[in-house]
XYZ file of N, CA and C in Angstrom:
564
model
N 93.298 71.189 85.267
C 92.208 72.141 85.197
C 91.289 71.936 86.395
N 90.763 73.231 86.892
C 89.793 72.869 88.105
C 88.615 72.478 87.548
N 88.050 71.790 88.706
C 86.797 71.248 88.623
C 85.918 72.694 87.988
N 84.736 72.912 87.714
C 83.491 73.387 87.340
C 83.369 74.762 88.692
N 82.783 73.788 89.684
C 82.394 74.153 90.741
C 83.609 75.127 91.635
N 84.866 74.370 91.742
C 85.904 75.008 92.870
C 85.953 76.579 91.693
N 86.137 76.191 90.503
C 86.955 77.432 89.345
C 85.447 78.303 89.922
N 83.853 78.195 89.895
C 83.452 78.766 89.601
C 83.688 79.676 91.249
N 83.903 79.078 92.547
C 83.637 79.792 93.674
C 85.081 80.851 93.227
N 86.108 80.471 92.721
C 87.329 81.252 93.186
C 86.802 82.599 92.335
N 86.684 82.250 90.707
C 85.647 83.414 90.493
C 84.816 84.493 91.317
N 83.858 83.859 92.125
C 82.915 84.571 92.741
C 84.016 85.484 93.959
N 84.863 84.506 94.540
C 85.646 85.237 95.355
C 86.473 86.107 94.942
N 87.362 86.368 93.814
C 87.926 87.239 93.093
C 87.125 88.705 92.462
N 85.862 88.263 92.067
C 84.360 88.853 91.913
C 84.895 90.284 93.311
N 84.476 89.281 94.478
C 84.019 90.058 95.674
C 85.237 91.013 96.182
N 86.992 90.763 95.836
C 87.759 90.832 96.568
C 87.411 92.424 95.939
N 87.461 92.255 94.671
C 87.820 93.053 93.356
C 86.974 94.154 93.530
N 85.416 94.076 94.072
C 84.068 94.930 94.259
C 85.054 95.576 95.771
N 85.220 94.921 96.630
C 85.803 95.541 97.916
C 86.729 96.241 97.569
N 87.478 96.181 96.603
C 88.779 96.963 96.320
C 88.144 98.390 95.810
N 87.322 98.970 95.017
C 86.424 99.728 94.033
C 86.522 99.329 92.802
N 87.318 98.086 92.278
C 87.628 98.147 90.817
C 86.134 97.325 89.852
N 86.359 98.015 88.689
C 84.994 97.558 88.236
C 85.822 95.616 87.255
N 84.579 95.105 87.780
C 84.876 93.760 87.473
C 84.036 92.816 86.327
N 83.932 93.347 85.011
C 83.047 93.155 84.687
C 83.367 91.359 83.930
N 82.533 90.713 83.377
C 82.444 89.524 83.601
C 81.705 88.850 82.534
N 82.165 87.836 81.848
C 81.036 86.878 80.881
C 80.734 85.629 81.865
N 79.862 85.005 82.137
C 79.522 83.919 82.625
C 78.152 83.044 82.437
N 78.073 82.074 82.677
C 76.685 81.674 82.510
C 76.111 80.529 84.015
N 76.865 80.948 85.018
C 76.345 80.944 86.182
C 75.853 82.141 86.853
N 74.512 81.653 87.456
C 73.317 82.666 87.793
C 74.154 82.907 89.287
N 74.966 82.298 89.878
C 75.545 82.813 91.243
C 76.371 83.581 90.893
N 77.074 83.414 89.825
C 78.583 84.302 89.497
C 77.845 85.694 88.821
N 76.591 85.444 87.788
C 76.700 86.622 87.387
C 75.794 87.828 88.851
N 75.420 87.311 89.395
C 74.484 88.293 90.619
C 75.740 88.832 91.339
N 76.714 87.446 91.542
C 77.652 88.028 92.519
C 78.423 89.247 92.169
N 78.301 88.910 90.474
C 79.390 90.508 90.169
C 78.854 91.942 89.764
N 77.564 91.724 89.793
C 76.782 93.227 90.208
C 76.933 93.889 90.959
N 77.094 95.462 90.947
C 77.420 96.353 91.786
C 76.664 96.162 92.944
N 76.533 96.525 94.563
C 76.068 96.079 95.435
C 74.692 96.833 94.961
N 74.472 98.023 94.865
C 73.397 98.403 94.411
C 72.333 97.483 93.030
N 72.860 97.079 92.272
C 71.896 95.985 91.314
C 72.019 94.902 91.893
N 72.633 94.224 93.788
C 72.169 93.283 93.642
C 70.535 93.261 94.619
N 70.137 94.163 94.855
C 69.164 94.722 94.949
C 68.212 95.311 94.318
N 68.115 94.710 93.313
C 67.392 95.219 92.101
C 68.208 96.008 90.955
N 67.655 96.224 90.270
C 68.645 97.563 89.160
C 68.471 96.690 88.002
N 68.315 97.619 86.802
C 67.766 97.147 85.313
C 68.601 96.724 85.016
N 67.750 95.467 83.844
C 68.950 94.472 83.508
C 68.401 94.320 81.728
N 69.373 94.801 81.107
C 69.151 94.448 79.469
C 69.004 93.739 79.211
N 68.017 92.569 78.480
C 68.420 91.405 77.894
C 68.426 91.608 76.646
N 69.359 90.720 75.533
C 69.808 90.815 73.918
C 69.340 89.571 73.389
N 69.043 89.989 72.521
C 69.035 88.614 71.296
C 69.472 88.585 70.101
N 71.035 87.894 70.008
C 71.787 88.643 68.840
C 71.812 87.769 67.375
N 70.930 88.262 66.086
C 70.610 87.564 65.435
C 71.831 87.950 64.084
N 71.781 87.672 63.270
C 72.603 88.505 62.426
C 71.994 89.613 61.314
N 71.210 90.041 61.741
C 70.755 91.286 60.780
C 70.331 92.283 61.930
N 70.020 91.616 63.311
C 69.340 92.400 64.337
C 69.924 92.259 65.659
N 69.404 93.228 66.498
C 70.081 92.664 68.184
C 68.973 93.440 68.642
N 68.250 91.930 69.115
C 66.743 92.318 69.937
C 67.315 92.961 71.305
N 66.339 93.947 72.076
C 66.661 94.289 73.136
C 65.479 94.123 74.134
N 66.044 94.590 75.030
C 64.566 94.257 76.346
C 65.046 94.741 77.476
N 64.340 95.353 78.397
C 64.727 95.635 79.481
C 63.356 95.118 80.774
N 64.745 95.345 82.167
C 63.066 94.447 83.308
C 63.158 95.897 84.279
N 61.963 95.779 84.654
C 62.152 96.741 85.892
C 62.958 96.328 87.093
N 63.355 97.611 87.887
C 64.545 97.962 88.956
C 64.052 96.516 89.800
N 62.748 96.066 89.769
C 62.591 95.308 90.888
C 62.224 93.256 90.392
N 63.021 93.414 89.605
C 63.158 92.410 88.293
C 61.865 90.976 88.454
N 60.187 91.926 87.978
C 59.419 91.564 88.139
C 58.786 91.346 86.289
N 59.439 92.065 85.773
C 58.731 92.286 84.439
C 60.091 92.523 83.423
N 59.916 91.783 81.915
C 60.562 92.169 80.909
C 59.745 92.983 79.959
N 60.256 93.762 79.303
C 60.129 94.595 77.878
C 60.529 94.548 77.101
N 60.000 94.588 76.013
C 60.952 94.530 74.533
C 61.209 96.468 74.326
N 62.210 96.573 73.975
C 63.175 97.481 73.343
C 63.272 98.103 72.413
N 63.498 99.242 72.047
C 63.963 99.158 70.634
C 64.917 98.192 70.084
N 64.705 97.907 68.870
C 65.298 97.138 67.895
C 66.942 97.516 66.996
N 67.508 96.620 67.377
C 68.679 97.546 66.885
C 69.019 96.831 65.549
N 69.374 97.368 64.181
C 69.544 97.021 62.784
C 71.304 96.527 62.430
N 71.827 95.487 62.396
C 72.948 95.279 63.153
C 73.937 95.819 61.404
N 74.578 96.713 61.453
C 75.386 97.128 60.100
C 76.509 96.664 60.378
N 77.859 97.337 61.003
C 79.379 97.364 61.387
C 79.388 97.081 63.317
N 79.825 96.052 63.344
C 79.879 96.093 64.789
C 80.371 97.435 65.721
N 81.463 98.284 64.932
C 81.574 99.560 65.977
C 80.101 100.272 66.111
N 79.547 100.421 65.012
C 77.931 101.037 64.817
C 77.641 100.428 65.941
N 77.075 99.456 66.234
C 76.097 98.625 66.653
C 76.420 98.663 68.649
N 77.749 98.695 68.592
C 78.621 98.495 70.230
C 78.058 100.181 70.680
N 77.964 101.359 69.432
C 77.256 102.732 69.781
C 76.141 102.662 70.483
N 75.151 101.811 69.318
C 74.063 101.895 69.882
C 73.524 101.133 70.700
N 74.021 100.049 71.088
C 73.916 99.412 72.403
C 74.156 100.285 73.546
N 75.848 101.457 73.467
C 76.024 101.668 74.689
C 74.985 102.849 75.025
N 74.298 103.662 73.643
C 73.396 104.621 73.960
C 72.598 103.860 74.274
N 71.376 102.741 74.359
C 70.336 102.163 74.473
C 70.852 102.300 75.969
N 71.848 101.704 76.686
C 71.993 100.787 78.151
C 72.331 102.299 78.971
N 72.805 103.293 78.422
C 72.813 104.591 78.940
C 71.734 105.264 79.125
N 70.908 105.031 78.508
C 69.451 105.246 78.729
C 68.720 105.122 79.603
N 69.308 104.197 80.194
C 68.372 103.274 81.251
C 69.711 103.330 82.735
N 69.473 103.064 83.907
C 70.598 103.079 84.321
C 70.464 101.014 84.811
N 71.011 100.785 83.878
C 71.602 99.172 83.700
C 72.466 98.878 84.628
N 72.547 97.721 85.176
C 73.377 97.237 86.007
C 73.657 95.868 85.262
N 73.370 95.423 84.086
C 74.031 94.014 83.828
C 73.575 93.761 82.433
N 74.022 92.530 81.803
C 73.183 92.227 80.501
C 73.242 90.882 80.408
N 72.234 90.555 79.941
C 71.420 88.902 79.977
C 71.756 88.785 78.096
N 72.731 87.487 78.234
C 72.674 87.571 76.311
C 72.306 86.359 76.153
N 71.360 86.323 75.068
C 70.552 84.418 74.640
C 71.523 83.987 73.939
N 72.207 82.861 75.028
C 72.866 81.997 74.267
C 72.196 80.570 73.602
N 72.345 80.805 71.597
C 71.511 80.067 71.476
C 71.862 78.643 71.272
N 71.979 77.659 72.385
C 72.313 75.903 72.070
C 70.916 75.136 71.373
N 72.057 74.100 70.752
C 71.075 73.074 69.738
C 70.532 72.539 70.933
N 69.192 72.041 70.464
C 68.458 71.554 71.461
C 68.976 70.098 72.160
N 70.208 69.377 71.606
C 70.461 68.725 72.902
C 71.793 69.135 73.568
N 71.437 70.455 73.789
C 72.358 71.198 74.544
C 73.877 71.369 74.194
N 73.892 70.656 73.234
C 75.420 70.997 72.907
C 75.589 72.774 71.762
N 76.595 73.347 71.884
C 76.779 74.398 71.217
C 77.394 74.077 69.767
N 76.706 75.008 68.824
C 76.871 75.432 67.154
C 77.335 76.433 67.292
N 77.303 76.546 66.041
C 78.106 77.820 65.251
C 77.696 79.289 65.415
N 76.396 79.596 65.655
C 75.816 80.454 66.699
C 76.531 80.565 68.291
N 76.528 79.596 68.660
C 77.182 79.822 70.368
C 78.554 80.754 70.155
N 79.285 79.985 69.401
C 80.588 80.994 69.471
C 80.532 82.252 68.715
N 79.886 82.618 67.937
C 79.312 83.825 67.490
C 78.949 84.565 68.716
N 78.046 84.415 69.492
C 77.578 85.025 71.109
C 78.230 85.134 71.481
N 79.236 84.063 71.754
C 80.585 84.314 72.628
C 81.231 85.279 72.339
N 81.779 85.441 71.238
C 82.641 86.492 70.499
C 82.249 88.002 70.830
N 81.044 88.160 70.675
C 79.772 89.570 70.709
C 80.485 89.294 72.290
N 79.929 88.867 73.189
C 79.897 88.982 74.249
C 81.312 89.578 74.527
N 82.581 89.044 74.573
C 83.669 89.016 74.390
C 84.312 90.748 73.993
N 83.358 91.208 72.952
C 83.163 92.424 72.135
C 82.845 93.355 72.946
N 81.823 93.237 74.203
C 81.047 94.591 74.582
C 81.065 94.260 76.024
N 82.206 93.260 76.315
C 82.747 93.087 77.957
C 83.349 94.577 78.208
N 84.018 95.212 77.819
C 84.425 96.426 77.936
C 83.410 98.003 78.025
N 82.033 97.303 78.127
C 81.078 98.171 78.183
C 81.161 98.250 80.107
N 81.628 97.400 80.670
C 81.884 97.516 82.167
C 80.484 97.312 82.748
N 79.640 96.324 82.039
C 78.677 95.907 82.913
C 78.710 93.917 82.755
N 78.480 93.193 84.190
C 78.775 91.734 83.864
C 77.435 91.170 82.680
N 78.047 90.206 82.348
C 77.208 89.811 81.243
C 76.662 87.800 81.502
N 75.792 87.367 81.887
C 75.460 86.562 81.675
C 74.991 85.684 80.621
N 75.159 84.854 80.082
C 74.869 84.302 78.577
C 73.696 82.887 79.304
N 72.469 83.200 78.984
C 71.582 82.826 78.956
C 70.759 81.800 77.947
N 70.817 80.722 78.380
C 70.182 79.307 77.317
C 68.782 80.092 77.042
N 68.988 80.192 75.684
C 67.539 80.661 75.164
C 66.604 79.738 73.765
N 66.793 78.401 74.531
C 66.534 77.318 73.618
C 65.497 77.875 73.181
N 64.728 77.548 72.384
C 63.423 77.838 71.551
C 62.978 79.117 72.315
N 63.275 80.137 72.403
C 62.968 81.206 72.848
C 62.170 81.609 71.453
N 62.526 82.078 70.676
C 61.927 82.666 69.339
C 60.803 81.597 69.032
N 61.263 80.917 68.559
C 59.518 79.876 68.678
C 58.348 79.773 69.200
N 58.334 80.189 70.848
C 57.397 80.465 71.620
C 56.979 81.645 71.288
N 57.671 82.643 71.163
C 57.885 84.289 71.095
C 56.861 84.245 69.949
N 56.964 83.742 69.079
C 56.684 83.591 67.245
C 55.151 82.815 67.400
N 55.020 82.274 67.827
C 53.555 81.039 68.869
C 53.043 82.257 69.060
N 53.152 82.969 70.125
C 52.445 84.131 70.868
C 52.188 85.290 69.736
N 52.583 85.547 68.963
C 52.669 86.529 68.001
C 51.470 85.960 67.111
N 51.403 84.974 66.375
C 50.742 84.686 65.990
C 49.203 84.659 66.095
N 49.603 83.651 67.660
C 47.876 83.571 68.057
C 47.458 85.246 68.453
N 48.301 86.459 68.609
C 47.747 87.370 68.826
C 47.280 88.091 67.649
N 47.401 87.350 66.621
C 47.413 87.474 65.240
C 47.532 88.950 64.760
N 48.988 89.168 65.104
C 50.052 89.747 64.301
C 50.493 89.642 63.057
N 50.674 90.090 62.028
C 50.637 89.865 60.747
C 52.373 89.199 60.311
N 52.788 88.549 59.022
C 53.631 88.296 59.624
C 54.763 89.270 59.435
N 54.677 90.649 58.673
C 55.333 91.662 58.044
C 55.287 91.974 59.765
N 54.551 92.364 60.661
C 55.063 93.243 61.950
C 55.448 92.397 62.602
N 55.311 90.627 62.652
C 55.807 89.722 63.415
C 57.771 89.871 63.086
N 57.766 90.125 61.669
C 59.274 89.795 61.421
C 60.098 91.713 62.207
N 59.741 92.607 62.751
C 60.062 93.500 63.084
C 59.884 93.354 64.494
N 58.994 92.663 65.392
C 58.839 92.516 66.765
C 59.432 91.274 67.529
N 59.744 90.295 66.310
C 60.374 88.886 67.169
C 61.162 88.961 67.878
N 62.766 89.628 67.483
C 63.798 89.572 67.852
C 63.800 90.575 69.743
N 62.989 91.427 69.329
C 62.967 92.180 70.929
C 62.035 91.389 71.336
N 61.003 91.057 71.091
C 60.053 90.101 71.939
C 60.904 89.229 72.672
N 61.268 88.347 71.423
C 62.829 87.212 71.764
C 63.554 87.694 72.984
N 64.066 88.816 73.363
C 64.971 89.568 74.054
C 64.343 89.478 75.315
N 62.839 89.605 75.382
C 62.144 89.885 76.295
C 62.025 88.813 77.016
N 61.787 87.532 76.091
C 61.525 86.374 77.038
C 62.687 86.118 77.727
N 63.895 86.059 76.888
C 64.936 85.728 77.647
C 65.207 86.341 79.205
N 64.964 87.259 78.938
C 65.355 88.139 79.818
C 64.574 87.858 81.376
N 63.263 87.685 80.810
C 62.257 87.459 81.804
C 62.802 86.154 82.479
N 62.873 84.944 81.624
C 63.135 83.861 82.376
C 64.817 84.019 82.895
N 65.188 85.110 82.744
C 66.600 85.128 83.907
C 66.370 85.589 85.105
N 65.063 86.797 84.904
C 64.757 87.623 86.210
C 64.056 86.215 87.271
N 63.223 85.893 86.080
C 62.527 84.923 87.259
C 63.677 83.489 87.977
N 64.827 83.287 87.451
C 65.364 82.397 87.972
C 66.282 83.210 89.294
N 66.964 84.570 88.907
C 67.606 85.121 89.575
C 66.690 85.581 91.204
N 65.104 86.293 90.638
C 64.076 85.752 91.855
C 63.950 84.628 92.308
N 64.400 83.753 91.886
C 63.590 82.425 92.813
C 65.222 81.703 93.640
N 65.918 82.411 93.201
C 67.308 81.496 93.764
C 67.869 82.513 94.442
N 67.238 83.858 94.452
C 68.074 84.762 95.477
C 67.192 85.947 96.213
N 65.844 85.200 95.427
C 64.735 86.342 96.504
C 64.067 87.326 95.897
N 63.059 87.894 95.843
C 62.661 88.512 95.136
C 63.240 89.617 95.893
N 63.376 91.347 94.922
C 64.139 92.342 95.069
C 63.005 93.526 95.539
N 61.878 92.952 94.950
C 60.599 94.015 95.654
C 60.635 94.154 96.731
């Protein structure tokens, strides 16, 4: 098996051969070089980026602006039958013109993956065929903070339990824009 590093460049190069060819290359990963690299040349210049937070009753959403300075929370999606749900994801990301999706992958806090991780995986796995790359994003205590902030804005907790999960979505999302700014430049 290759190393980490060599598997992840041949990736990126297969990524690039594949974009030069016109073919669409879409992608699960959770390297911030691999997933930029497999954005259309146009989103790697900015272009909206979904972030998810996939809970099991809900799939928080969020979106950042073209110039990936700011996250938003989303509408909220009510998770019934996964074909349902893969609908209204692809209407939500049609909405918007998306170039990628940020999914909170959620690890136990000493980083090793539960029974949740491969659940994400799977989803992810599920809506690779939506033809946009997908990054899976450590969203350790994301909801906790999210849930902190809600509070002290003293949110009740009946509208807290309807706003977490996109809030959730939001942070994630944000702390991808801001890593993807700081390791490849801001897009403004």
């Amino acid at each position: 098996q290759l190393p980490y590093l060599r598997h992840s460049a041949l990736l990126a190069r297969s990524a690039q051969r594949c974009r030069n060819a016109g073919a669409v290359f879409p992608m699960i990963t959770e390297g911030l070089a691999l997933f930029f690299n497999s954005l259309p040349d146009e989103g790697r210049n900015g272009g909206v980026l979904i972030g998810l937070d996939l809970g099991t009753k809900t799939l928080g959403t969020a979106f950042c602006d073209a110039g990936w300075s700011f996250a938003s929370p989303a509408p909220l999606i009510k998770r019934t039958k996964f074909a349902k749900d893969k609908v209204a994801l692809s209407d939500i990301i049609a909405s918007r013109q998306t170039v990628g999706i940020v999914l909170g992958l959620p690890r136990n806090l000493d980083g090793s993956d539960g029974p949740r991780v491969q659940a994400t995986r799977s989803f992810a796995r599920n809506i690779e065929d939506l033809g946009l790359p997908i990054l899976l994003w450590d969203e350790r205590l994301s909801t906790i903070a999210v849930e902190r902030v809600l509070i002290e804005a003293d949110i009740s907790r009946a509208k807290r339990a309807e706003r977490i999960d996109s809030a959730a979505a939001a942070y994630i999302l944000q702390s991808a824009i801001d890593a993807l700014a700081t390791q490849f430049g801001s897009t403004s």
